[in-house]
PDB file of C-alpha atoms in Angstrom:
ATOM      1  CA  UNK A 553     -28.515-108.152  31.105  1.00 94.00           C
ATOM      2  CA  UNK A 554     -30.614-109.453  28.227  1.00 95.00           C
ATOM      3  CA  UNK A 555     -30.018-107.537  25.019  1.00 97.00           C
ATOM      4  CA  UNK A 556     -31.692-108.007  21.651  1.00 98.00           C
ATOM      5  CA  UNK A 557     -30.483-105.778  18.832  1.00 98.00           C
ATOM      6  CA  UNK A 558     -32.279-105.845  15.494  1.00 98.00           C
ATOM      7  CA  UNK A 559     -30.854-104.654  12.196  1.00 98.00           C
ATOM      8  CA  UNK A 560     -31.506-104.881   8.483  1.00 98.00           C
ATOM      9  CA  UNK A 561     -34.577-102.720   8.092  1.00 97.00           C
ATOM     10  CA  UNK A 562     -34.957 -99.962   5.551  1.00 97.00           C
ATOM     11  CA  UNK A 563     -36.870 -98.649   2.560  1.00 97.00           C
ATOM     12  CA  UNK A 564     -37.576-101.346  -0.005  1.00 97.00           C
ATOM     13  CA  UNK A 565     -39.705-101.552  -3.121  1.00 97.00           C
ATOM     14  CA  UNK A 566     -42.741-103.818  -3.306  1.00 97.00           C
ATOM     15  CA  UNK A 567     -41.860-107.316  -4.453  1.00 97.00           C
ATOM     16  CA  UNK A 568     -38.261-107.121  -3.250  1.00 97.00           C
ATOM     17  CA  UNK A 569     -36.667-109.054  -0.375  1.00 97.00           C
ATOM     18  CA  UNK A 570     -35.066-108.139   2.913  1.00 97.00           C
ATOM     19  CA  UNK A 571     -33.332-110.075   5.682  1.00 98.00           C
ATOM     20  CA  UNK A 572     -33.593-108.885   9.254  1.00 98.00           C
ATOM     21  CA  UNK A 573     -31.162-109.925  11.975  1.00 98.00           C
ATOM     22  CA  UNK A 574     -31.356-109.909  15.753  1.00 98.00           C
ATOM     23  CA  UNK A 575     -28.204-110.255  17.844  1.00 98.00           C
ATOM     24  CA  UNK A 576     -28.854-111.694  21.287  1.00 98.00           C
ATOM     25  CA  UNK A 577     -26.732-111.477  24.414  1.00 97.00           C
ATOM     26  CA  UNK A 578     -27.021-111.737  28.183  1.00 97.00           C
ATOM     27  CA  UNK A 579     -28.698-115.139  28.240  1.00 96.00           C
ATOM     28  CA  UNK A 580     -28.174-118.677  26.943  1.00 97.00           C
ATOM     29  CA  UNK A 581     -29.674-118.008  23.521  1.00 97.00           C
ATOM     30  CA  UNK A 582     -29.789-121.622  22.371  1.00 97.00           C
ATOM     31  CA  UNK A 583     -32.099-122.532  25.272  1.00 97.00           C
ATOM     32  CA  UNK A 584     -34.941-120.244  24.261  1.00 97.00           C
ATOM     33  CA  UNK A 585     -37.654-120.096  21.677  1.00 98.00           C
ATOM     34  CA  UNK A 586     -37.436-116.822  19.779  1.00 98.00           C
ATOM     35  CA  UNK A 587     -40.024-114.805  17.908  1.00 98.00           C
ATOM     36  CA  UNK A 588     -40.628-111.864  15.615  1.00 98.00           C
ATOM     37  CA  UNK A 589     -43.458-109.439  16.361  1.00 98.00           C
ATOM     38  CA  UNK A 590     -44.318-106.455  14.201  1.00 98.00           C
ATOM     39  CA  UNK A 591     -46.102-103.159  14.694  1.00 97.00           C
ATOM     40  CA  UNK A 592     -47.398-101.132  11.780  1.00 94.00           C
ATOM     41  CA  UNK A 593     -47.092 -97.335  12.216  1.00 87.00           C
ATOM     42  CA  UNK A 594     -49.496 -96.121  14.921  1.00 79.00           C
ATOM     43  CA  UNK A 595     -51.060 -99.578  15.022  1.00 82.00           C
ATOM     44  CA  UNK A 596     -51.135-102.521  17.381  1.00 87.00           C
ATOM     45  CA  UNK A 597     -48.877-105.510  17.752  1.00 95.00           C
ATOM     46  CA  UNK A 598     -48.918-108.633  15.596  1.00 97.00           C
ATOM     47  CA  UNK A 599     -47.032-111.877  16.193  1.00 97.00           C
ATOM     48  CA  UNK A 600     -45.284-112.920  12.975  1.00 97.00           C
ATOM     49  CA  UNK A 601     -43.243-116.071  13.575  1.00 97.00           C
ATOM     50  CA  UNK A 602     -41.540-118.222  16.193  1.00 97.00           C
ATOM     51  CA  UNK A 603     -38.739-120.765  16.085  1.00 98.00           C
ATOM     52  CA  UNK A 604     -37.824-123.590  18.432  1.00 97.00           C
ATOM     53  CA  UNK A 605     -34.562-123.748  20.329  1.00 97.00           C
ATOM     54  CA  UNK A 606     -32.773-125.889  17.762  1.00 96.00           C
ATOM     55  CA  UNK A 607     -34.443-124.280  14.773  1.00 95.00           C
ATOM     56  CA  UNK A 608     -36.150-127.452  13.620  1.00 96.00           C
ATOM     57  CA  UNK A 609     -39.670-126.172  14.238  1.00 97.00           C
ATOM     58  CA  UNK A 610     -40.998-122.916  12.868  1.00 98.00           C
ATOM     59  CA  UNK A 611     -44.404-121.295  13.180  1.00 97.00           C
ATOM     60  CA  UNK A 612     -45.946-118.453  11.170  1.00 97.00           C
ATOM     61  CA  UNK A 613     -49.088-116.417  11.056  1.00 96.00           C
ATOM     62  CA  UNK A 614     -51.158-117.269   8.015  1.00 95.00           C
ATOM     63  CA  UNK A 615     -50.668-113.929   6.265  1.00 93.00           C
ATOM     64  CA  UNK A 616     -46.895-114.414   5.995  1.00 95.00           C
ATOM     65  CA  UNK A 617     -46.649-118.148   5.320  1.00 96.00           C
ATOM     66  CA  UNK A 618     -44.672-118.815   2.155  1.00 96.00           C
ATOM     67  CA  UNK A 619     -43.112-115.315   2.130  1.00 97.00           C
ATOM     68  CA  UNK A 620     -41.366-115.096   5.508  1.00 98.00           C
ATOM     69  CA  UNK A 621     -38.702-117.475   6.795  1.00 98.00           C
ATOM     70  CA  UNK A 622     -37.526-117.425  10.387  1.00 98.00           C
ATOM     71  CA  UNK A 623     -34.168-119.010  11.170  1.00 98.00           C
ATOM     72  CA  UNK A 624     -31.485-118.911  13.815  1.00 98.00           C
ATOM     73  CA  UNK A 625     -27.758-119.473  14.224  1.00 98.00           C
ATOM     74  CA  UNK A 626     -27.095-120.629  17.772  1.00 98.00           C
ATOM     75  CA  UNK A 627     -23.321-120.419  17.268  1.00 98.00           C
ATOM     76  CA  UNK A 628     -23.690-116.712  16.493  1.00 98.00           C
ATOM     77  CA  UNK A 629     -26.541-116.023  18.944  1.00 98.00           C
ATOM     78  CA  UNK A 630     -28.473-114.512  16.077  1.00 98.00           C
ATOM     79  CA  UNK A 631     -32.082-114.692  14.899  1.00 98.00           C
ATOM     80  CA  UNK A 632     -33.111-113.947  11.321  1.00 98.00           C
ATOM     81  CA  UNK A 633     -36.232-113.120   9.365  1.00 98.00           C
ATOM     82  CA  UNK A 634     -36.092-113.421   5.589  1.00 98.00           C
ATOM     83  CA  UNK A 635     -38.922-111.472   3.995  1.00 97.00           C
ATOM     84  CA  UNK A 636     -39.673-112.105   0.322  1.00 97.00           C
ATOM     85  CA  UNK A 637     -42.221-110.545  -2.045  1.00 96.00           C
ATOM     86  CA  UNK A 638     -42.639-107.542   0.226  1.00 96.00           C
ATOM     87  CA  UNK A 639     -46.028-105.844   0.249  1.00 95.00           C
ATOM     88  CA  UNK A 640     -47.094-102.419   1.469  1.00 94.00           C
ATOM     89  CA  UNK A 641     -48.911-104.070   4.358  1.00 94.00           C
ATOM     90  CA  UNK A 642     -45.574-105.431   5.610  1.00 96.00           C
ATOM     91  CA  UNK A 643     -44.531-101.882   6.508  1.00 97.00           C
ATOM     92  CA  UNK A 644     -43.893-102.020  10.245  1.00 97.00           C
ATOM     93  CA  UNK A 645     -41.334-101.984  12.990  1.00 97.00           C
ATOM     94  CA  UNK A 646     -40.129-105.549  13.459  1.00 98.00           C
ATOM     95  CA  UNK A 647     -39.172-106.624  16.974  1.00 98.00           C
ATOM     96  CA  UNK A 648     -37.394-109.794  17.938  1.00 98.00           C
ATOM     97  CA  UNK A 649     -38.448-111.206  21.263  1.00 98.00           C
ATOM     98  CA  UNK A 650     -37.399-113.857  23.737  1.00 97.00           C
ATOM     99  CA  UNK A 651     -40.390-116.160  23.841  1.00 95.00           C
ATOM    100  CA  UNK A 652     -41.111-117.680  27.232  1.00 93.00           C
ATOM    101  CA  UNK A 653     -44.307-119.357  26.043  1.00 89.00           C
ATOM    102  CA  UNK A 654     -46.441-117.556  28.565  1.00 93.00           C
ATOM    103  CA  UNK A 655     -45.299-114.177  27.226  1.00 97.00           C
ATOM    104  CA  UNK A 656     -42.687-112.367  25.184  1.00 97.00           C
ATOM    105  CA  UNK A 657     -40.365-111.599  28.059  1.00 96.00           C
ATOM    106  CA  UNK A 658     -37.813-109.326  26.359  1.00 97.00           C
ATOM    107  CA  UNK A 659     -38.008-107.253  23.207  1.00 98.00           C
ATOM    108  CA  UNK A 660     -35.402-105.563  21.088  1.00 98.00           C
ATOM    109  CA  UNK A 661     -35.601-101.908  20.095  1.00 97.00           C
ATOM    110  CA  UNK A 662     -37.004-102.826  16.692  1.00 98.00           C
ATOM    111  CA  UNK A 663     -36.035-102.212  13.079  1.00 98.00           C
ATOM    112  CA  UNK A 664     -38.309-100.308  10.695  1.00 97.00           C
ATOM    113  CA  UNK A 665     -39.225-101.825   7.350  1.00 98.00           C
ATOM    114  CA  UNK A 666     -40.896 -99.472   4.885  1.00 97.00           C
ATOM    115  CA  UNK A 667     -42.279-100.925   1.667  1.00 97.00           C
ATOM    116  CA  UNK A 668     -42.825 -98.262  -0.946  1.00 96.00           C
ATOM    117  CA  UNK A 669     -42.033 -97.531  -4.550  1.00 94.00           C
TER     118      UNK A 669
ATOM    119  CA  UNK B 895     -58.118-116.593  15.640  1.00 96.00           C
ATOM    120  CA  UNK B 896     -58.880-115.486  19.201  1.00 98.00           C
ATOM    121  CA  UNK B 897     -59.933-111.835  19.225  1.00 98.00           C
ATOM    122  CA  UNK B 898     -58.765-109.654  22.106  1.00 98.00           C
ATOM    123  CA  UNK B 899     -60.834-106.558  22.802  1.00 98.00           C
ATOM    124  CA  UNK B 900     -59.441-103.905  25.115  1.00 98.00           C
ATOM    125  CA  UNK B 901     -61.344-101.118  26.779  1.00 96.00           C
ATOM    126  CA  UNK B 902     -61.184 -98.248  26.989  1.00 97.00           C
ATOM    127  CA  UNK B 903     -59.139 -97.317  23.922  1.00 97.00           C
ATOM    128  CA  UNK B 904     -57.901 -94.247  25.756  1.00 97.00           C
ATOM    129  CA  UNK B 905     -57.943 -93.100  29.336  1.00 96.00           C
ATOM    130  CA  UNK B 906     -57.083 -89.893  31.128  1.00 97.00           C
ATOM    131  CA  UNK B 907     -56.351 -90.008  34.848  1.00 97.00           C
ATOM    132  CA  UNK B 908     -54.739 -87.903  37.577  1.00 97.00           C
ATOM    133  CA  UNK B 909     -51.582 -88.628  39.507  1.00 97.00           C
ATOM    134  CA  UNK B 910     -52.288 -90.890  42.461  1.00 97.00           C
ATOM    135  CA  UNK B 911     -55.483 -92.231  40.936  1.00 97.00           C
ATOM    136  CA  UNK B 912     -56.259 -95.922  40.420  1.00 97.00           C
ATOM    137  CA  UNK B 913     -56.992 -97.008  36.857  1.00 98.00           C
ATOM    138  CA  UNK B 914     -58.297-100.244  35.421  1.00 98.00           C
ATOM    139  CA  UNK B 915     -57.970-101.527  31.877  1.00 98.00           C
ATOM    140  CA  UNK B 916     -60.114-104.387  30.659  1.00 98.00           C
ATOM    141  CA  UNK B 917     -59.396-107.114  28.133  1.00 98.00           C
ATOM    142  CA  UNK B 918     -62.011-109.475  26.730  1.00 98.00           C
ATOM    143  CA  UNK B 919     -61.092-112.636  24.819  1.00 98.00           C
ATOM    144  CA  UNK B 920     -63.420-114.100  22.208  1.00 98.00           C
ATOM    145  CA  UNK B 921     -63.093-117.491  23.898  1.00 98.00           C
ATOM    146  CA  UNK B 922     -61.721-118.980  27.104  1.00 98.00           C
ATOM    147  CA  UNK B 923     -57.928-118.512  27.253  1.00 98.00           C
ATOM    148  CA  UNK B 924     -57.479-120.208  30.642  1.00 98.00           C
ATOM    149  CA  UNK B 925     -55.486-117.343  32.181  1.00 98.00           C
ATOM    150  CA  UNK B 926     -52.875-117.396  29.405  1.00 98.00           C
ATOM    151  CA  UNK B 927     -52.930-113.619  29.345  1.00 98.00           C
ATOM    152  CA  UNK B 928     -50.045-111.168  29.398  1.00 98.00           C
ATOM    153  CA  UNK B 929     -49.952-107.385  29.754  1.00 98.00           C
ATOM    154  CA  UNK B 930     -47.327-105.126  28.196  1.00 98.00           C
ATOM    155  CA  UNK B 931     -46.444-101.480  28.594  1.00 98.00           C
ATOM    156  CA  UNK B 932     -45.144 -99.493  25.644  1.00 97.00           C
ATOM    157  CA  UNK B 933     -43.764 -96.045  26.391  1.00 96.00           C
ATOM    158  CA  UNK B 934     -43.603 -93.498  23.571  1.00 91.00           C
ATOM    159  CA  UNK B 935     -40.941 -94.417  21.037  1.00 91.00           C
ATOM    160  CA  UNK B 936     -39.935 -97.561  22.911  1.00 95.00           C
ATOM    161  CA  UNK B 937     -40.465-101.283  22.562  1.00 97.00           C
ATOM    162  CA  UNK B 938     -43.069-103.103  24.661  1.00 97.00           C
ATOM    163  CA  UNK B 939     -42.107-104.380  28.088  1.00 98.00           C
ATOM    164  CA  UNK B 940     -43.716-107.296  29.867  1.00 98.00           C
ATOM    165  CA  UNK B 941     -45.638-106.357  33.001  1.00 98.00           C
ATOM    166  CA  UNK B 942     -47.730-109.404  33.867  1.00 98.00           C
ATOM    167  CA  UNK B 943     -48.031-112.987  32.641  1.00 98.00           C
ATOM    168  CA  UNK B 944     -50.446-115.819  33.429  1.00 98.00           C
ATOM    169  CA  UNK B 945     -53.032-113.107  34.133  1.00 98.00           C
ATOM    170  CA  UNK B 946     -51.713-112.160  37.577  1.00 98.00           C
ATOM    171  CA  UNK B 947     -47.966-112.912  37.839  1.00 98.00           C
ATOM    172  CA  UNK B 948     -45.870-109.770  38.109  1.00 98.00           C
ATOM    173  CA  UNK B 949     -42.733-109.784  35.977  1.00 97.00           C
ATOM    174  CA  UNK B 950     -39.410-109.171  37.716  1.00 95.00           C
ATOM    175  CA  UNK B 951     -38.745-105.525  38.410  1.00 95.00           C
ATOM    176  CA  UNK B 952     -42.300-104.351  37.767  1.00 97.00           C
ATOM    177  CA  UNK B 953     -43.605-102.053  40.534  1.00 97.00           C
ATOM    178  CA  UNK B 954     -46.164-103.601  42.853  1.00 97.00           C
ATOM    179  CA  UNK B 955     -48.712-100.901  41.999  1.00 98.00           C
ATOM    180  CA  UNK B 956     -49.399-102.952  38.878  1.00 98.00           C
ATOM    181  CA  UNK B 957     -51.648-105.987  39.253  1.00 98.00           C
ATOM    182  CA  UNK B 958     -53.577-108.308  37.005  1.00 98.00           C
ATOM    183  CA  UNK B 959     -56.661-110.388  37.529  1.00 98.00           C
ATOM    184  CA  UNK B 960     -59.296-112.346  35.681  1.00 98.00           C
ATOM    185  CA  UNK B 961     -60.121-115.732  34.276  1.00 98.00           C
ATOM    186  CA  UNK B 962     -61.967-117.307  31.391  1.00 98.00           C
ATOM    187  CA  UNK B 963     -62.565-114.571  28.860  1.00 98.00           C
ATOM    188  CA  UNK B 964     -62.356-111.476  31.102  1.00 98.00           C
ATOM    189  CA  UNK B 965     -59.156-109.918  32.404  1.00 98.00           C
ATOM    190  CA  UNK B 966     -58.055-106.616  33.853  1.00 98.00           C
ATOM    191  CA  UNK B 967     -54.925-104.630  34.604  1.00 98.00           C
ATOM    192  CA  UNK B 968     -55.022-102.309  37.602  1.00 98.00           C
ATOM    193  CA  UNK B 969     -52.578 -99.523  38.304  1.00 98.00           C
ATOM    194  CA  UNK B 970     -52.701 -98.147  41.821  1.00 97.00           C
ATOM    195  CA  UNK B 971     -51.448 -94.681  42.683  1.00 97.00           C
ATOM    196  CA  UNK B 972     -50.750 -93.583  39.102  1.00 97.00           C
ATOM    197  CA  UNK B 973     -47.294 -92.126  38.508  1.00 97.00           C
ATOM    198  CA  UNK B 974     -46.146 -89.865  35.672  1.00 96.00           C
ATOM    199  CA  UNK B 975     -43.919 -92.627  34.298  1.00 96.00           C
ATOM    200  CA  UNK B 976     -47.002 -94.809  33.765  1.00 97.00           C
ATOM    201  CA  UNK B 977     -48.039 -92.727  30.741  1.00 96.00           C
ATOM    202  CA  UNK B 978     -47.919 -95.393  28.048  1.00 97.00           C
ATOM    203  CA  UNK B 979     -49.924 -97.617  25.806  1.00 96.00           C
ATOM    204  CA  UNK B 980     -50.932-100.898  27.409  1.00 98.00           C
ATOM    205  CA  UNK B 981     -51.582-104.090  25.440  1.00 98.00           C
ATOM    206  CA  UNK B 982     -53.027-107.403  26.489  1.00 98.00           C
ATOM    207  CA  UNK B 983     -52.066-110.597  24.687  1.00 98.00           C
ATOM    208  CA  UNK B 984     -53.318-114.172  24.741  1.00 98.00           C
ATOM    209  CA  UNK B 985     -50.782-116.999  24.735  1.00 96.00           C
ATOM    210  CA  UNK B 986     -53.286-119.842  24.736  1.00 97.00           C
ATOM    211  CA  UNK B 987     -53.603-120.525  21.033  1.00 96.00           C
ATOM    212  CA  UNK B 988     -51.817-119.749  17.792  1.00 93.00           C
ATOM    213  CA  UNK B 989     -51.730-117.164  16.397  1.00 96.00           C
ATOM    214  CA  UNK B 990     -50.960-115.377  19.625  1.00 96.00           C
ATOM    215  CA  UNK B 991     -53.025-112.218  19.417  1.00 97.00           C
ATOM    216  CA  UNK B 992     -52.909-108.799  21.027  1.00 98.00           C
ATOM    217  CA  UNK B 993     -55.549-106.345  22.053  1.00 97.00           C
ATOM    218  CA  UNK B 994     -55.741-103.027  20.251  1.00 96.00           C
ATOM    219  CA  UNK B 995     -54.135-101.122  23.104  1.00 96.00           C
ATOM    220  CA  UNK B 996     -55.182 -98.585  25.724  1.00 97.00           C
ATOM    221  CA  UNK B 997     -53.511 -95.190  25.675  1.00 97.00           C
ATOM    222  CA  UNK B 998     -53.102 -93.841  29.195  1.00 97.00           C
ATOM    223  CA  UNK B 999     -52.549 -90.130  29.611  1.00 97.00           C
ATOM    224  CA  UNK B1000     -52.350 -87.776  32.548  1.00 96.00           C
ATOM    225  CA  UNK B1001     -55.239 -85.463  33.233  1.00 93.00           C
TER     226      UNK B1001
END
């Protein structure tokens, strides 16, 4: 059974940093592109970033380029999202997802990031 | 960015009814369209990909159709467990964008 378990969220002040993690199991993690998708409270969904199987290629939405860094450790079956210079508009639940290209096939339960002073 | 417009934003229907949710892309996405279901307090789950391919384990009362810029999700014989928010998403171009969602409630 595919499982994706996010962690690392919390309350953080504007301008600070946070690193989210996603532990994957139930599939051959190193064979799949992975992604982060976020959802602001009572809002819709927004793709944030994706990373290739080996980690050599990363892709970001424009609004997070330069502040967010997606990475992966295939030995630990873990996906990461480093978020720097946090802004209030980054407040959201962050989901990691198994990216099949044609869709995000599996999603974790999400981790809530709240940016507030 | 490709804009995805869903309609209606909310929908109320009775058990056993058939409902249809529409999704309009701002340009041709060549059937690279997925539908997700998000139950209250839960993460989204994939229902349909490539516009009309049912994901494993999804009940056959769900179906997708469309091409070009216009797509739809149909739910036959509505069940209580179908109460959710439904999102469409294009996977044709980056950034991959979602519709605003359709909240489905029971009448």
